[in-house]
Amino acid sequence: MQNSDRNSLLKLALALSIITIIYNIIEGVISIFFGLQDETLSLFGFGVDSFVEVISGIGIFHMVLKIKNNGNETRDEFERKALRITGTAFYILTVGLVISSFYNIWINHKPETTFWGIVISSISIITMTLLIYYKKKVGDALNSEAIIADANCTKTCLYLSFILLIASVGYTFTGIGYIDSVGSLGIAYFSFKEGRESFEKANSDKLCSCDNH
């Protein structure tokens, strides 16, 4: 591969990481706003998760920039620190969602509407699918295990979007309040999983616990 082609691919990888960060910020703000307004815990939890993903995304951006500058894919202390912060935030989110979900089930809380959950999750599914596709394409072209691992780990965001969509559609058509809480518990499960994987990556040179998924 010529240097010009490699540089172009690395610039695209950087652009994809920046898009991921910006998208998660926007998604987080909108999801939390409508989650609070409509009293839907699954959408609120989804929004908080998006903000945690921003921290992870900054670590990925740093990694890609490092690959571009010196070709080094070894994890450095900045990335490890970002992963530990990310893992801690995911664990806090997990505890908050579990407690809130069971409380909402106990009092039979019902959201005002889950319309925005359907809209946001649908947009997220399309966006994450495209990001996974292009990240994997760039990673394969560069033969970069780190970028391919990032593409594979982005699948978790896709799974969360499907959980939100199912919970939102389920409530819209049935009006059963605990469906929103069950969706929140699904998001809590993946948050816990992401937190555990973040600490595993921070404490080793493992690129992604979902490499083979």
Short mmCIF file of C-alpha atoms in Angstrom, two decimals:
data_model
loop_
_atom_site.label_atom_id
_atom_site.label_comp_id
_atom_site.label_asym_id
_atom_site.label_seq_id
_atom_site.Cartn_x
_atom_site.Cartn_y
_atom_site.Cartn_z
CA MET A 1 0.00 0.00 0.00
CA GLN A 2 1.32 3.44 -0.96
CA ASN A 3 1.83 6.05 1.77
CA SER A 4 -0.74 8.34 0.16
CA ASP A 5 -3.39 5.60 0.28
CA ARG A 6 -2.51 4.75 3.88
CA ASN A 7 -2.69 8.41 4.93
CA SER A 8 -6.07 8.78 3.25
CA LEU A 9 -7.40 5.74 5.07
CA LEU A 10 -6.05 6.97 8.41
CA LYS A 11 -7.66 10.38 7.82
CA LEU A 12 -10.94 8.56 7.19
CA ALA A 13 -10.45 6.55 10.41
CA LEU A 14 -9.91 9.82 12.32
CA ALA A 15 -13.00 11.33 10.72
CA LEU A 16 -15.06 8.29 11.72
CA SER A 17 -13.87 8.55 15.32
CA ILE A 18 -14.75 12.28 15.40
CA ILE A 19 -18.18 11.55 13.90
CA THR A 20 -18.72 8.88 16.58
CA ILE A 21 -17.90 11.35 19.36
CA ILE A 22 -20.06 14.17 17.96
CA TYR A 23 -22.97 11.83 17.24
CA ASN A 24 -22.91 10.39 20.76
CA ILE A 25 -22.90 13.88 22.29
CA ILE A 26 -25.92 14.94 20.23
CA GLU A 27 -27.68 11.64 20.84
CA GLY A 28 -26.99 11.86 24.55
CA VAL A 29 -28.38 15.39 24.92
CA ILE A 30 -31.55 14.64 22.94
CA SER A 31 -32.15 11.26 24.61
CA ILE A 32 -31.75 12.60 28.13
CA PHE A 33 -33.98 15.61 27.36
CA PHE A 34 -36.84 13.51 25.98
CA GLY A 35 -36.22 10.74 28.50
CA LEU A 36 -36.84 13.21 31.34
CA GLN A 37 -39.68 15.00 29.57
CA ASP A 38 -41.54 11.79 28.67
CA GLU A 39 -40.52 9.96 31.86
CA THR A 40 -39.11 7.02 29.93
CA LEU A 41 -36.24 5.42 31.83
CA SER A 42 -34.96 3.36 28.90
CA LEU A 43 -34.47 6.47 26.75
CA PHE A 44 -32.84 8.36 29.63
CA GLY A 45 -30.46 5.45 30.31
CA PHE A 46 -29.69 5.22 26.62
CA GLY A 47 -28.76 8.91 26.64
CA VAL A 48 -26.45 8.58 29.64
CA ASP A 49 -24.82 5.57 27.97
CA SER A 50 -24.15 7.75 24.92
CA PHE A 51 -22.24 10.24 27.07
CA VAL A 52 -20.13 7.45 28.55
CA GLU A 53 -19.39 6.32 25.00
CA VAL A 54 -17.98 9.80 24.34
CA ILE A 55 -15.21 9.14 26.89
CA SER A 56 -14.46 5.85 25.18
CA GLY A 57 -14.57 7.59 21.80
CA ILE A 58 -11.93 10.10 22.90
CA GLY A 59 -9.65 7.18 23.75
CA ILE A 60 -10.29 5.69 20.29
CA PHE A 61 -9.53 9.03 18.62
CA HIS A 62 -6.25 9.20 20.55
CA MET A 63 -5.43 5.66 19.45
CA VAL A 64 -6.08 6.35 15.75
CA LEU A 65 -4.07 9.58 15.93
CA LYS A 66 -1.19 7.62 17.45
CA ILE A 67 -1.38 5.02 14.66
CA LYS A 68 -1.33 7.82 12.09
CA ASN A 69 1.69 9.51 13.65
CA ASN A 70 3.90 6.53 14.42
CA GLY A 71 2.04 3.34 13.49
CA ASN A 72 1.96 2.20 17.13
CA GLU A 73 -1.15 0.21 18.12
CA THR A 74 0.05 -0.55 21.66
CA ARG A 75 -2.27 0.90 24.30
CA ASP A 76 -0.71 3.80 26.25
CA GLU A 77 -1.48 5.26 29.69
CA PHE A 78 -3.92 7.87 28.32
CA GLU A 79 -6.06 5.15 26.75
CA ARG A 80 -5.88 3.00 29.88
CA LYS A 81 -7.02 5.94 32.04
CA ALA A 82 -9.88 6.69 29.63
CA LEU A 83 -10.92 3.03 29.79
CA ARG A 84 -10.92 3.02 33.60
CA ILE A 85 -13.04 6.19 33.71
CA THR A 86 -15.37 4.66 31.12
CA GLY A 87 -15.65 1.41 33.07
CA THR A 88 -16.44 3.21 36.33
CA ALA A 89 -19.10 5.34 34.63
CA PHE A 90 -20.72 2.25 33.11
CA TYR A 91 -20.86 0.55 36.51
CA ILE A 92 -22.48 3.63 38.09
CA LEU A 93 -25.01 3.73 35.24
CA THR A 94 -25.76 0.03 35.73
CA VAL A 95 -26.53 0.48 39.44
CA GLY A 96 -28.70 3.54 38.78
CA LEU A 97 -30.71 1.82 36.04
CA VAL A 98 -31.26 -1.37 38.04
CA ILE A 99 -32.51 0.50 41.12
CA SER A 100 -34.70 2.85 39.05
CA SER A 101 -36.10 -0.01 36.94
CA PHE A 102 -37.21 -2.08 39.93
CA TYR A 103 -38.65 1.01 41.61
CA ASN A 104 -40.66 1.85 38.48
CA ILE A 105 -41.93 -1.72 38.28
CA TRP A 106 -42.90 -1.55 41.97
CA ILE A 107 -44.95 1.65 41.56
CA ASN A 108 -46.21 0.61 38.10
CA HIS A 109 -44.78 3.76 36.51
CA LYS A 110 -45.76 4.44 32.90
CA PRO A 111 -43.95 6.79 30.47
CA GLU A 112 -45.89 9.67 28.96
CA THR A 113 -44.89 8.39 25.53
CA THR A 114 -42.09 6.36 23.94
CA PHE A 115 -42.42 8.00 20.52
CA TRP A 116 -39.03 9.66 20.74
CA GLY A 117 -37.46 6.40 21.81
CA ILE A 118 -38.63 4.89 18.52
CA VAL A 119 -37.30 7.84 16.50
CA ILE A 120 -33.91 8.06 18.25
CA SER A 121 -33.28 4.30 18.28
CA SER A 122 -34.15 4.01 14.58
CA ILE A 123 -31.71 6.79 13.67
CA SER A 124 -29.07 5.21 15.92
CA ILE A 125 -29.47 1.79 14.27
CA ILE A 126 -28.84 3.31 10.83
CA THR A 127 -25.91 5.43 12.06
CA MET A 128 -24.19 2.62 13.99
CA THR A 129 -24.61 0.19 11.10
CA LEU A 130 -22.87 2.65 8.76
CA LEU A 131 -20.11 3.38 11.29
CA ILE A 132 -19.45 -0.33 11.83
CA TYR A 133 -19.32 -0.94 8.09
CA TYR A 134 -16.86 1.88 7.31
CA LYS A 135 -14.69 1.30 10.40
CA LYS A 136 -14.34 -2.37 9.48
CA LYS A 137 -13.65 -1.48 5.85
CA VAL A 138 -10.86 0.93 6.87
CA GLY A 139 -9.49 -1.53 9.43
CA ASP A 140 -9.35 -4.34 6.88
CA ALA A 141 -7.68 -2.10 4.29
CA LEU A 142 -5.04 -0.99 6.81
CA ASN A 143 -4.78 -4.47 8.34
CA SER A 144 -5.22 -2.72 11.70
CA GLU A 145 -6.40 -4.97 14.54
CA ALA A 146 -7.13 -1.90 16.68
CA ILE A 147 -9.50 -0.27 14.18
CA ILE A 148 -11.21 -3.60 13.43
CA ALA A 149 -11.66 -4.14 17.18
CA ASP A 150 -13.22 -0.68 17.47
CA ALA A 151 -15.67 -1.58 14.69
CA ASN A 152 -16.61 -4.79 16.47
CA CYS A 153 -17.07 -3.03 19.81
CA THR A 154 -19.37 -0.46 18.16
CA LYS A 155 -21.81 -3.36 17.75
CA THR A 156 -22.70 -2.96 21.44
CA CYS A 157 -24.15 0.48 20.63
CA LEU A 158 -26.18 -1.19 17.88
CA TYR A 159 -27.53 -3.80 20.33
CA LEU A 160 -28.51 -1.04 22.77
CA SER A 161 -30.37 0.76 20.00
CA PHE A 162 -32.36 -2.40 19.22
CA ILE A 163 -33.22 -2.83 22.92
CA LEU A 164 -34.48 0.76 23.08
CA LEU A 165 -36.49 0.28 19.88
CA ILE A 166 -38.12 -2.94 21.10
CA ALA A 167 -38.96 -1.43 24.50
CA SER A 168 -40.34 1.76 22.93
CA VAL A 169 -42.43 -0.05 20.31
CA GLY A 170 -43.61 -2.55 22.91
CA TYR A 171 -44.92 0.17 25.21
CA THR A 172 -46.47 2.14 22.34
CA PHE A 173 -48.58 -0.83 21.24
CA THR A 174 -49.41 -2.34 24.64
CA GLY A 175 -49.33 0.52 27.15
CA ILE A 176 -47.75 -1.86 29.68
CA GLY A 177 -45.50 0.30 31.86
CA TYR A 178 -42.98 -2.33 32.93
CA ILE A 179 -41.87 -2.86 29.32
CA ASP A 180 -39.95 0.42 29.58
CA SER A 181 -38.34 -0.80 32.81
CA VAL A 182 -37.43 -4.15 31.27
CA GLY A 183 -35.80 -2.25 28.41
CA SER A 184 -33.86 -0.26 31.02
CA LEU A 185 -32.64 -3.50 32.59
CA GLY A 186 -31.48 -4.62 29.14
CA ILE A 187 -29.48 -1.41 28.79
CA ALA A 188 -28.14 -1.96 32.34
CA TYR A 189 -26.93 -5.44 31.34
CA PHE A 190 -24.96 -4.11 28.39
CA SER A 191 -23.66 -1.20 30.49
CA PHE A 192 -22.31 -3.68 33.02
CA LYS A 193 -20.79 -5.74 30.21
CA GLU A 194 -19.15 -2.65 28.70
CA GLY A 195 -17.84 -1.62 32.11
CA ARG A 196 -16.26 -5.02 32.68
CA GLU A 197 -14.73 -5.02 29.19
CA SER A 198 -13.34 -1.52 29.72
CA PHE A 199 -11.45 -2.63 32.83
CA GLU A 200 -10.27 -5.81 31.08
CA LYS A 201 -8.83 -3.73 28.25
CA ALA A 202 -7.32 -1.18 30.65
CA ASN A 203 -5.49 -3.93 32.53
CA SER A 204 -4.17 -5.76 29.47
CA ASP A 205 -3.24 -5.28 25.82
CA LYS A 206 -6.49 -6.87 24.74
CA LEU A 207 -7.98 -4.65 22.06
CA CYS A 208 -11.61 -5.59 22.55
CA SER A 209 -13.43 -8.32 24.42
CA CYS A 210 -15.82 -8.57 21.48
CA ASP A 211 -13.13 -9.12 18.85
CA ASN A 212 -14.59 -12.40 17.74
CA HIS A 213 -18.25 -11.38 17.74
#
